[in-house]
Structures are given as C-alpha cells and as structure tokens.
C-alpha cells in the first residue's frame, strides 16, 4: 500500500499510531509540498546504477522518491519511534534499508563497503539543520567513496556553503567545502513546504566531490587549523585571530603574512584557498 506522505491527515494518522511527538531538538520538519521531494531526487542526479545514503528519512517522503530512481537506498534515522512508521510507508520498496543510529557516529566508509561495494554512491537528504556543519564535514572527509551530496539546509547555511572563498559570505566551512567539492545552489524552499513549519527558509544545494583538491597543500592538518583559526574571531584581523587560534606569537604570524604579500590588516574573508595554502607553507617554514 502506498501512503500519501505529503498529506497532513495521513502524516498525523501514521505518527499518532506510534505516539510520536515532533522533536525540535532533532530538527524534525517533514516535507509536505508534493513537488519538493521529486525535484530534490531528480536534481541529485541519481540513477539505477547508483547507491544512495539518506540522512534522517523521517516518515520516508523523500526516501520513496529516491527508491524510485536509485538502485538501493540506505537511510540512517536516529529516532526509534519513526522505525515502525518507516516499516509501513516503505513496505512496497525492496531497495530500501533503514539503519537505526546517529549519522555522526556511523562509520560511513564501512557502511558504503558493506551496502554498496564498488558502485557509485550519492548522498541525498533533507538534513536535520542543528547539525548541518558536522554532517557536511563528515560526508566530505570520512570517506573518499561519495560522488555527490544533495541536501536541503537552512537558506543562510546554503549561502555560506556555496559562497565563493574570499567573498564576504565565506567562512571556514566555505573553504572546506570548496577544497573537497564544487558547490552549487539548486533552488529555494519556503517555510510552508514543511510540517511543522520551521522559522527559517531553506535551500537545496549540491556538492560534487572533486577527484583532486584545487590547491596543493603540504600539510593538510595545519591548513585546516589555519583556516579555522583565521575565521575564529570574525571581527578581528587574520593576524589577531591566527595568533590566538594557533597559540603563536603575533610576530611569527606577521612575518608569515608579509612573506605571502599580505597587509597586516588582512581579514580571513578576503583570503582565497591559494592564500591559505601559501600561508600554511609560510607558517610551517616551507
Ligand atoms: N526526510 C524527512 C523529510 O524530508 O520530511 C525528514 C527530514 S527532518 C528535517 C530530519 C530528520 O533527521 C528527522 O527524521 C530526524 O529524526 C533525523 N535526525 C536528526 N538527527 C539525526 C542524527 N544525528 N542522525 C540521523 N538522523 C537524524
């Protein structure tokens, strides 16, 4: 039996049966606009030769659309109360598997090996917004086996994730996203497309993972520490932020900045990935 998963009465019936109450803490806002999930699934570029990881299936409204297009869909859900609901709503699909757990504690590399083997793997999800950055960082760094990440996030987060590095809207996450992927904003989704309706607007973005980073970095760990420290205190100059964030004397930072041709007043949001790479080399004495 197929349930109308964008219909409020159906949603309430399915959830009430399990004594389910929406949790703000778990970012539970389910999609009720019938056009949104098919659009996300289409734009994610998945096909029958592709395995999909979904984070937070909720009652399975996006999952069902993904199952129509993909070879296999593995969805990770942390709320136990939703599992019996998903058993019902996805009963018709033999290519859906639900894993109970916290995505931030899941070994994604192992999951991909076990569930998809060597095939192409994409991520597609309406993310729980309260952990957008840690999820994105984990997807970008925990495995090299993901092809693309198509996710709905809060609109402001989308603007930051898809900003150009070196522009006013950029932050440490922008630099990381750009290092690992090419980011594009796909479309906006208004508050009324969700139940319950959230306070913020949303956007769907797609990150296409790069085969090689766009800049050569001699010490990747230091590179990301430099970026994190540089953006650590947004209203300060890079010199002050780097000195306190890295615990290094200002004089050392100042001479590294000068060596790279920067003014001492330079700010992190004007620096490009190439700039951060050069600064990392200068700080490590290379
Ligand atoms: N995919 C559904 C939709 O679009 O209607 C639900 C999306 S809702 C924004 C986020 C979902 O993520 C919820 O089902 C929530 O329980 C789940 N979730 C929250 N934190 C999680 C975590 N750490 N790991 C896995 N799932 C999580």
Tab-separated table of C-alpha atoms and ligand atoms in Angstrom:
chain	number	residue	atom	x	y	z
A	1	UNK	CA	0.000	0.000	0.000
A	2	UNK	CA	1.300	3.486	-0.916
A	3	UNK	CA	0.636	6.258	1.620
A	4	UNK	CA	0.114	9.886	0.611
A	5	UNK	CA	3.097	11.129	2.636
A	6	UNK	CA	2.596	14.822	1.896
A	7	UNK	CA	-0.965	14.735	3.230
A	8	UNK	CA	-1.243	16.124	6.776
A	9	UNK	CA	-4.082	13.832	7.849
A	10	UNK	CA	-2.088	10.774	6.697
A	11	UNK	CA	1.031	12.020	8.481
A	12	UNK	CA	-0.890	12.607	11.705
A	13	UNK	CA	-2.570	9.209	11.480
A	14	UNK	CA	0.767	7.419	10.968
A	15	UNK	CA	2.501	9.341	13.744
A	16	UNK	CA	-0.322	9.255	16.300
A	17	UNK	CA	-0.440	5.480	15.976
A	18	UNK	CA	3.123	5.405	17.365
A	19	UNK	CA	2.555	8.101	19.998
A	20	UNK	CA	5.089	10.228	18.136
A	21	UNK	CA	5.731	13.866	19.072
A	22	UNK	CA	7.823	16.131	16.850
A	23	UNK	CA	11.196	16.946	18.365
A	24	UNK	CA	12.644	20.391	17.713
A	25	UNK	CA	15.932	19.105	19.129
A	26	UNK	CA	16.151	16.532	16.332
A	27	UNK	CA	15.286	19.103	13.642
A	28	UNK	CA	12.081	17.288	12.703
A	29	UNK	CA	10.318	19.287	9.989
A	30	UNK	CA	8.844	16.965	7.369
A	31	UNK	CA	8.267	17.938	3.740
A	32	UNK	CA	4.563	18.296	2.823
A	33	UNK	CA	4.879	20.066	-0.537
A	34	UNK	CA	4.297	17.272	-3.085
A	35	UNK	CA	6.618	18.920	-5.629
A	36	UNK	CA	9.695	19.240	-3.428
A	37	UNK	CA	10.844	15.626	-2.948
A	38	UNK	CA	10.570	14.571	-6.622
A	39	UNK	CA	12.536	17.715	-7.508
A	40	UNK	CA	15.304	17.032	-4.966
A	41	UNK	CA	15.567	13.410	-6.119
A	42	UNK	CA	15.726	14.404	-9.826
A	43	UNK	CA	18.297	17.156	-9.235
A	44	UNK	CA	20.555	14.816	-7.234
A	45	UNK	CA	21.464	13.049	-10.489
A	46	UNK	CA	20.904	9.558	-9.084
A	47	UNK	CA	20.063	6.574	-11.274
A	48	UNK	CA	19.551	2.822	-11.023
A	49	UNK	CA	23.334	2.219	-11.113
A	50	UNK	CA	23.705	4.353	-8.010
A	51	UNK	CA	23.514	3.676	-4.275
A	52	UNK	CA	22.092	6.422	-2.068
A	53	UNK	CA	22.709	7.279	1.569
A	54	UNK	CA	19.892	9.301	3.115
A	55	UNK	CA	20.235	11.015	6.494
A	56	UNK	CA	17.050	11.328	8.542
A	57	UNK	CA	14.248	9.724	6.472
A	58	UNK	CA	11.518	10.933	8.877
A	59	UNK	CA	8.385	9.162	7.613
A	60	UNK	CA	10.021	8.345	4.281
A	61	UNK	CA	8.605	11.037	1.996
A	62	UNK	CA	11.947	11.704	0.249
A	63	UNK	CA	13.052	8.066	0.669
A	64	UNK	CA	10.181	6.859	-1.523
A	65	UNK	CA	11.228	9.214	-4.339
A	66	UNK	CA	14.864	8.121	-4.006
A	67	UNK	CA	13.827	4.445	-4.148
A	68	UNK	CA	12.046	5.108	-7.462
A	69	UNK	CA	15.256	6.421	-9.051
A	70	UNK	CA	18.169	4.650	-7.324
A	71	UNK	CA	19.453	1.086	-7.218
A	72	UNK	CA	19.465	0.957	-3.417
A	73	UNK	CA	18.739	3.499	-0.683
A	74	UNK	CA	20.183	3.209	2.819
A	75	UNK	CA	18.645	5.677	5.269
A	76	UNK	CA	20.060	6.465	8.725
A	77	UNK	CA	17.454	7.550	11.311
A	78	UNK	CA	18.184	8.371	14.956
A	79	UNK	CA	14.576	8.487	16.233
A	80	UNK	CA	13.446	4.968	17.180
A	81	UNK	CA	9.768	5.996	17.141
A	82	UNK	CA	9.954	6.527	13.371
A	83	UNK	CA	11.143	2.985	12.611
A	84	UNK	CA	7.696	1.288	12.727
A	85	UNK	CA	6.311	4.145	10.615
A	86	UNK	CA	9.033	3.626	8.005
A	87	UNK	CA	8.337	-0.129	8.023
A	88	UNK	CA	4.830	0.693	6.822
A	89	UNK	CA	5.457	3.576	4.456
A	90	UNK	CA	8.348	1.905	2.616
A	91	UNK	CA	6.937	-1.643	2.634
A	92	UNK	CA	6.449	-1.554	-1.148
A	93	UNK	CA	10.118	-0.878	-1.889
A	94	UNK	CA	12.544	-3.792	-1.910
A	95	UNK	CA	15.536	-1.457	-2.432
A	96	UNK	CA	15.175	0.467	0.841
A	97	UNK	CA	17.095	-0.275	4.029
A	98	UNK	CA	16.756	1.665	7.279
A	99	UNK	CA	19.644	1.822	9.738
A	100	UNK	CA	18.847	2.985	13.259
A	101	UNK	CA	21.588	5.293	14.532
A	102	UNK	CA	23.230	8.684	14.707
A	103	UNK	CA	24.840	9.690	11.416
A	104	UNK	CA	27.659	11.407	13.311
A	105	UNK	CA	28.577	8.104	14.952
A	106	UNK	CA	28.181	5.953	11.840
A	107	UNK	CA	31.279	4.561	10.106
A	108	UNK	CA	30.361	5.719	6.595
A	109	UNK	CA	33.330	4.098	4.893
A	110	UNK	CA	32.362	0.693	6.314
A	111	UNK	CA	28.666	1.260	5.553
A	112	UNK	CA	29.474	2.010	1.900
A	113	UNK	CA	31.658	-1.105	1.557
A	114	UNK	CA	29.016	-3.319	3.142
A	115	UNK	CA	25.949	-1.887	1.432
A	116	UNK	CA	27.163	-0.729	-1.981
A	117	UNK	CA	30.517	-2.373	-2.721
A	118	UNK	CA	32.295	-0.654	-5.603
A	119	UNK	CA	29.265	1.138	-7.159
A	120	UNK	CA	28.635	4.873	-7.411
A	121	UNK	CA	27.369	6.390	-4.132
A	122	UNK	CA	25.476	9.657	-3.664
A	123	UNK	CA	24.054	11.300	-0.563
A	124	UNK	CA	20.605	12.876	-0.696
A	125	UNK	CA	18.741	14.250	2.318
A	126	UNK	CA	16.664	16.891	3.987
A	127	UNK	CA	19.177	17.438	6.782
A	128	UNK	CA	18.455	17.994	10.475
A	129	UNK	CA	19.595	21.657	10.477
A	130	UNK	CA	21.013	21.675	14.019
A	131	UNK	CA	23.982	19.556	12.851
A	132	UNK	CA	24.401	20.760	9.261
A	133	UNK	CA	28.109	21.646	9.527
A	134	UNK	CA	29.278	18.477	11.339
A	135	UNK	CA	27.303	16.298	8.905
A	136	UNK	CA	28.716	18.060	5.839
A	137	UNK	CA	32.264	17.887	7.237
A	138	UNK	CA	31.831	14.199	7.973
A	139	UNK	CA	30.484	13.466	4.491
A	140	UNK	CA	33.396	15.350	2.926
A	141	UNK	CA	36.162	13.790	4.993
A	142	UNK	CA	35.114	10.380	6.420
A	143	UNK	CA	35.286	8.543	3.086
A	144	UNK	CA	36.517	9.072	-0.464
A	145	UNK	CA	33.697	6.986	-1.916
A	146	UNK	CA	30.939	9.600	-2.197
A	147	UNK	CA	30.263	11.074	-5.631
A	148	UNK	CA	27.861	13.897	-4.772
A	149	UNK	CA	25.900	15.303	-1.838
A	150	UNK	CA	22.471	16.844	-2.498
A	151	UNK	CA	20.941	18.259	0.660
A	152	UNK	CA	18.329	20.665	1.931
A	153	UNK	CA	19.737	23.063	4.519
A	154	UNK	CA	18.753	26.370	6.097
A	155	UNK	CA	18.933	29.148	3.449
A	156	UNK	CA	21.664	31.090	5.318
A	157	UNK	CA	23.736	27.911	5.612
A	158	UNK	CA	23.309	27.307	1.863
A	159	UNK	CA	24.555	30.824	1.133
A	160	UNK	CA	27.648	30.224	3.249
A	161	UNK	CA	28.311	26.712	1.932
A	162	UNK	CA	28.027	27.853	-1.703
A	163	UNK	CA	29.804	31.223	-1.296
A	164	UNK	CA	32.994	31.959	-3.148
A	165	UNK	CA	36.066	31.599	-0.923
A	166	UNK	CA	37.376	35.131	-0.443
A	167	UNK	CA	33.910	36.733	-0.528
A	168	UNK	CA	32.043	38.451	2.321
A	169	UNK	CA	29.779	35.433	2.923
A	170	UNK	CA	32.624	32.940	3.229
A	171	UNK	CA	33.652	31.155	6.413
A	172	UNK	CA	35.796	28.200	7.451
A	173	UNK	CA	33.102	25.788	6.186
A	174	UNK	CA	33.102	27.542	2.769
A	175	UNK	CA	36.827	26.907	2.431
A	176	UNK	CA	36.455	23.247	3.442
A	177	UNK	CA	33.522	22.678	1.069
A	178	UNK	CA	35.469	24.287	-1.760
A	179	UNK	CA	38.579	22.256	-1.065
A	180	UNK	CA	36.680	18.971	-1.318
A	181	UNK	CA	33.897	19.793	-3.775
A	182	UNK	CA	32.261	22.119	-6.271
A	183	UNK	CA	29.153	23.579	-4.664
A	184	UNK	CA	26.006	24.816	-6.387
A	185	UNK	CA	22.733	26.134	-5.042
A	186	UNK	CA	19.814	24.397	-6.763
A	187	UNK	CA	16.587	26.010	-5.506
A	188	UNK	CA	14.895	27.633	-2.508
A	189	UNK	CA	12.066	26.084	-0.471
A	190	UNK	CA	9.716	28.191	1.680
A	191	UNK	CA	8.617	27.547	5.270
A	192	UNK	CA	5.112	26.462	4.217
A	193	UNK	CA	6.533	23.377	2.473
A	194	UNK	CA	7.150	21.729	5.875
A	195	UNK	CA	5.146	20.286	8.731
A	196	UNK	CA	5.548	21.613	11.313
A	197	UNK	CA	6.517	24.852	9.607
A	198	UNK	CA	10.023	25.982	10.691
A	199	UNK	CA	11.034	29.588	11.450
A	200	UNK	CA	13.602	29.666	8.628
A	201	UNK	CA	13.623	29.328	4.840
A	202	UNK	CA	15.527	26.516	3.174
A	203	UNK	CA	17.581	25.819	0.058
A	204	UNK	CA	18.687	22.686	-1.717
A	205	UNK	CA	22.366	22.528	-2.620
A	206	UNK	CA	24.540	20.033	-4.437
A	207	UNK	CA	28.210	19.360	-3.721
A	208	UNK	CA	30.056	17.459	-6.446
A	209	UNK	CA	33.089	15.852	-4.835
A	210	UNK	CA	36.407	16.639	-6.508
A	211	UNK	CA	38.857	13.924	-7.551
A	212	UNK	CA	41.743	16.242	-6.583
A	213	UNK	CA	41.778	19.364	-4.375
A	214	UNK	CA	42.050	22.650	-6.320
A	215	UNK	CA	45.228	23.710	-4.448
A	216	UNK	CA	48.362	21.851	-3.416
A	217	UNK	CA	48.704	21.747	0.365
A	218	UNK	CA	51.858	20.408	2.037
A	219	UNK	CA	50.311	19.870	5.488
A	220	UNK	CA	46.518	19.357	5.269
A	221	UNK	CA	46.047	19.229	9.051
A	222	UNK	CA	47.822	22.565	9.548
A	223	UNK	CA	45.969	24.026	6.513
A	224	UNK	CA	42.604	23.376	8.171
A	225	UNK	CA	43.864	24.583	11.552
A	226	UNK	CA	44.965	27.836	9.873
A	227	UNK	CA	41.560	28.262	8.204
A	228	UNK	CA	39.676	27.506	11.441
A	229	UNK	CA	41.853	29.924	13.420
A	230	UNK	CA	41.687	32.675	10.771
A	231	UNK	CA	37.867	32.657	10.844
A	232	UNK	CA	37.765	32.068	14.614
A	233	UNK	CA	37.065	35.672	15.549
A	234	UNK	CA	35.215	37.239	12.633
A	235	UNK	CA	35.537	40.859	13.697
A	236	UNK	CA	39.294	40.661	14.192
A	237	UNK	CA	42.073	40.785	11.637
A	238	UNK	CA	43.528	37.470	10.459
A	239	UNK	CA	46.708	38.386	12.382
A	240	UNK	CA	44.908	38.538	15.747
A	241	UNK	CA	42.637	35.558	15.062
A	242	UNK	CA	45.534	33.386	13.887
A	243	UNK	CA	47.730	34.338	16.811
A	244	UNK	CA	45.105	33.425	19.424
A	245	UNK	CA	43.675	30.452	17.470
A	246	UNK	CA	47.038	28.820	16.755
A	247	UNK	CA	48.680	29.939	20.012
A	248	UNK	CA	51.590	31.500	18.104
A	249	UNK	CA	53.331	34.851	18.741
A	250	UNK	CA	51.962	37.723	16.661
A	251	UNK	CA	55.451	38.440	15.311
A	252	UNK	CA	55.656	34.956	13.714
A	253	UNK	CA	52.215	35.317	12.133
A	254	UNK	CA	53.030	38.850	10.946
A	255	UNK	CA	56.213	37.724	9.193
A	256	UNK	CA	54.397	34.767	7.562
A	257	UNK	CA	51.683	37.164	6.323
A	258	UNK	CA	54.324	39.567	4.971
A	259	UNK	CA	56.162	36.687	3.280
A	260	UNK	CA	52.918	35.880	1.412
A	261	UNK	CA	52.448	39.522	0.379
A	262	UNK	CA	49.529	40.357	2.726
A	263	UNK	CA	48.959	43.584	4.608
A	264	UNK	CA	48.961	43.037	8.407
A	265	UNK	CA	45.301	44.147	8.433
A	266	UNK	CA	44.116	41.391	6.050
A	267	UNK	CA	40.851	39.619	7.036
A	268	UNK	CA	40.102	35.929	6.602
A	269	UNK	CA	37.016	36.518	4.454
A	270	UNK	CA	39.111	38.168	1.734
A	271	UNK	CA	41.553	35.237	1.503
A	272	UNK	CA	41.334	32.514	-1.152
A	273	UNK	CA	42.241	28.820	-0.860
A	274	UNK	CA	45.553	29.611	-2.594
A	275	UNK	CA	46.200	32.292	0.044
A	276	UNK	CA	45.535	29.850	2.897
A	277	UNK	CA	47.798	27.254	1.242
A	278	UNK	CA	50.634	29.797	0.880
A	279	UNK	CA	50.167	30.986	4.473
A	280	UNK	CA	50.236	27.388	5.736
A	281	UNK	CA	53.553	26.837	3.949
A	282	UNK	CA	54.956	30.098	5.328
A	283	UNK	CA	53.889	29.198	8.880
A	284	UNK	CA	55.446	25.738	8.651
A	285	UNK	CA	58.687	27.244	7.305
A	286	UNK	CA	58.307	25.726	3.802
B	1	LIG	N1	13.482	13.294	5.310
B	1	LIG	C1	12.308	13.719	6.064
B	1	LIG	C2	11.582	14.798	5.279
B	1	LIG	O1	12.212	15.404	4.416
B	1	LIG	O2	10.397	15.005	5.534
B	1	LIG	C3	12.692	14.239	7.456
B	1	LIG	C4	13.708	15.351	7.490
B	1	LIG	S1	13.853	16.135	9.074
B	1	LIG	C5	14.373	17.746	8.570
B	1	LIG	C6	15.375	15.498	9.753
B	1	LIG	C7	15.363	14.022	10.130
B	1	LIG	O3	16.670	13.693	10.635
B	1	LIG	C8	14.388	13.614	11.215
B	1	LIG	O4	13.734	12.428	10.829
B	1	LIG	C9	15.264	13.363	12.452
B	1	LIG	O5	14.720	12.426	13.356
B	1	LIG	C10	16.543	12.876	11.802
B	1	LIG	N2	17.776	13.076	12.584
B	1	LIG	C11	18.053	14.063	13.471
B	1	LIG	N3	19.296	13.931	13.987
B	1	LIG	C12	19.838	12.823	13.394
B	1	LIG	C13	21.084	12.150	13.519
B	1	LIG	N4	22.039	12.605	14.333
B	1	LIG	N5	21.302	11.030	12.768
B	1	LIG	C14	20.318	10.560	11.940
B	1	LIG	N6	19.121	11.156	11.778
B	1	LIG	C15	18.872	12.271	12.496
